[in-house]
Structure formats: C-alpha cells, structure tokens
Amino acid sequence: MGYSRTMSATHKEHISQALKGKKHTEQTKKLISQKIKARWAEVSPQPTQPTEPTKPTQIK
C-alpha cells in the first residue's frame, strides 16, 4: 500500500486542473478519464456502474 493521503490529494488536484481544459485535446481527456476509471477500479471493490445506465457500457 504505497499510496499516501497527500499523493491521492495531489492526484485529484492534477485531474481537476487537467479537466479545466488547459489546452487539452480530446485524446488527452480520454486518457485522463481512463486513468480515473482505472484508479477507481483499484480503490473500489464493487464494480463501477456507468453514470448513464441507458447507454450500453462501451469505452471508445
């Protein structure tokens, strides 16, 4: 368990700054969202539910 509280806080801060749209391309945003999903998959034991259940789960 190498994740410290400050590291996760820094990670969240980095994501929030990145999502503010500082000249980020769509591909970069997709990579960031994939990293977020991967991080949540690590942290949460239960499977993550899609935010929009009407759509089929599909990552492009």
mmCIF file of N, CA and C in Angstrom, residues 25-54:
data_model
loop_
_atom_site.group_PDB
_atom_site.id
_atom_site.type_symbol
_atom_site.label_atom_id
_atom_site.label_comp_id
_atom_site.label_asym_id
_atom_site.label_seq_id
_atom_site.Cartn_x
_atom_site.Cartn_y
_atom_site.Cartn_z
ATOM 1 N N THR A 25 -6.418 18.142 -25.550
ATOM 2 C CA THR A 25 -7.117 17.574 -26.694
ATOM 3 C C THR A 25 -8.105 16.534 -26.204
ATOM 4 N N GLU A 26 -8.975 16.083 -27.097
ATOM 5 C CA GLU A 26 -9.951 15.055 -26.727
ATOM 6 C C GLU A 26 -9.247 13.774 -26.307
ATOM 7 N N GLN A 27 -8.148 13.455 -26.985
ATOM 8 C CA GLN A 27 -7.434 12.220 -26.662
ATOM 9 C C GLN A 27 -6.865 12.286 -25.248
ATOM 10 N N THR A 28 -6.343 13.464 -24.879
ATOM 11 C CA THR A 28 -5.801 13.626 -23.538
ATOM 12 C C THR A 28 -6.905 13.475 -22.498
ATOM 13 N N LYS A 29 -8.065 14.063 -22.783
ATOM 14 C CA LYS A 29 -9.190 13.947 -21.855
ATOM 15 C C LYS A 29 -9.626 12.497 -21.714
ATOM 16 N N LYS A 30 -9.611 11.759 -22.834
ATOM 17 C CA LYS A 30 -9.976 10.343 -22.777
ATOM 18 C C LYS A 30 -8.977 9.578 -21.922
ATOM 19 N N LEU A 31 -7.687 9.890 -22.095
ATOM 20 C CA LEU A 31 -6.651 9.223 -21.308
ATOM 21 C C LEU A 31 -6.841 9.514 -19.826
ATOM 22 N N ILE A 32 -7.161 10.772 -19.513
ATOM 23 C CA ILE A 32 -7.370 11.150 -18.114
ATOM 24 C C ILE A 32 -8.562 10.405 -17.528
ATOM 25 N N SER A 33 -9.663 10.353 -18.283
ATOM 26 C CA SER A 33 -10.854 9.662 -17.784
ATOM 27 C C SER A 33 -10.585 8.172 -17.620
ATOM 28 N N GLN A 34 -9.768 7.604 -18.515
ATOM 29 C CA GLN A 34 -9.407 6.194 -18.384
ATOM 30 C C GLN A 34 -8.575 5.979 -17.128
ATOM 31 N N LYS A 35 -7.675 6.943 -16.841
ATOM 32 C CA LYS A 35 -6.861 6.838 -15.626
ATOM 33 C C LYS A 35 -7.748 6.914 -14.390
ATOM 34 N N ILE A 36 -8.743 7.800 -14.441
ATOM 35 C CA ILE A 36 -9.670 7.926 -13.310
ATOM 36 C C ILE A 36 -10.425 6.618 -13.103
ATOM 37 N N LYS A 37 -10.934 6.042 -14.200
ATOM 38 C CA LYS A 37 -11.674 4.783 -14.103
ATOM 39 C C LYS A 37 -10.778 3.675 -13.579
ATOM 40 N N ALA A 38 -9.531 3.657 -14.047
ATOM 41 C CA ALA A 38 -8.586 2.631 -13.596
ATOM 42 C C ALA A 38 -8.302 2.802 -12.106
ATOM 43 N N ARG A 39 -8.161 4.052 -11.677
ATOM 44 C CA ARG A 39 -7.890 4.330 -10.261
ATOM 45 C C ARG A 39 -9.067 3.893 -9.397
ATOM 46 N N TRP A 40 -10.292 4.188 -9.854
ATOM 47 C CA TRP A 40 -11.474 3.788 -9.095
ATOM 48 C C TRP A 40 -11.621 2.279 -9.079
ATOM 49 N N ALA A 41 -11.221 1.627 -10.178
ATOM 50 C CA ALA A 41 -11.285 0.167 -10.226
ATOM 51 C C ALA A 41 -10.335 -0.419 -9.190
ATOM 52 N N GLU A 42 -9.191 0.252 -8.978
ATOM 53 C CA GLU A 42 -8.245 -0.203 -7.954
ATOM 54 C C GLU A 42 -8.828 -0.004 -6.562
ATOM 55 N N VAL A 43 -9.422 1.163 -6.340
ATOM 56 C CA VAL A 43 -9.852 1.534 -4.994
ATOM 57 C C VAL A 43 -11.129 0.824 -4.570
ATOM 58 N N SER A 44 -12.150 0.867 -5.425
ATOM 59 C CA SER A 44 -13.450 0.338 -5.018
ATOM 60 C C SER A 44 -13.574 -1.149 -5.331
ATOM 61 N N PRO A 45 -13.955 -1.963 -4.353
ATOM 62 C CA PRO A 45 -14.085 -3.405 -4.560
ATOM 63 C C PRO A 45 -15.286 -3.774 -5.420
ATOM 64 N N GLN A 46 -16.364 -3.016 -5.320
ATOM 65 C CA GLN A 46 -17.557 -3.329 -6.107
ATOM 66 C C GLN A 46 -17.397 -2.805 -7.530
ATOM 67 N N PRO A 47 -18.027 -3.439 -8.514
ATOM 68 C CA PRO A 47 -17.920 -2.971 -9.899
ATOM 69 C C PRO A 47 -18.549 -1.593 -10.065
ATOM 70 N N THR A 48 -17.913 -0.752 -10.864
ATOM 71 C CA THR A 48 -18.416 0.610 -11.049
ATOM 72 C C THR A 48 -19.587 0.613 -12.016
ATOM 73 N N GLN A 49 -20.622 1.345 -11.650
ATOM 74 C CA GLN A 49 -21.798 1.452 -12.512
ATOM 75 C C GLN A 49 -21.614 2.637 -13.460
ATOM 76 N N PRO A 50 -22.063 2.515 -14.698
ATOM 77 C CA PRO A 50 -21.987 3.651 -15.624
ATOM 78 C C PRO A 50 -22.874 4.797 -15.145
ATOM 79 N N THR A 51 -22.453 6.031 -15.386
ATOM 80 C CA THR A 51 -23.227 7.183 -14.925
ATOM 81 C C THR A 51 -24.537 7.294 -15.688
ATOM 82 N N GLU A 52 -24.554 6.799 -16.935
ATOM 83 C CA GLU A 52 -25.782 6.812 -17.728
ATOM 84 C C GLU A 52 -26.190 5.377 -18.039
ATOM 85 N N PRO A 53 -27.064 4.803 -17.215
ATOM 86 C CA PRO A 53 -27.424 3.386 -17.374
ATOM 87 C C PRO A 53 -28.211 3.093 -18.646
ATOM 88 N N THR A 54 -28.720 4.125 -19.311
ATOM 89 C CA THR A 54 -29.478 3.904 -20.539
ATOM 90 C C THR A 54 -28.558 3.474 -21.682
#
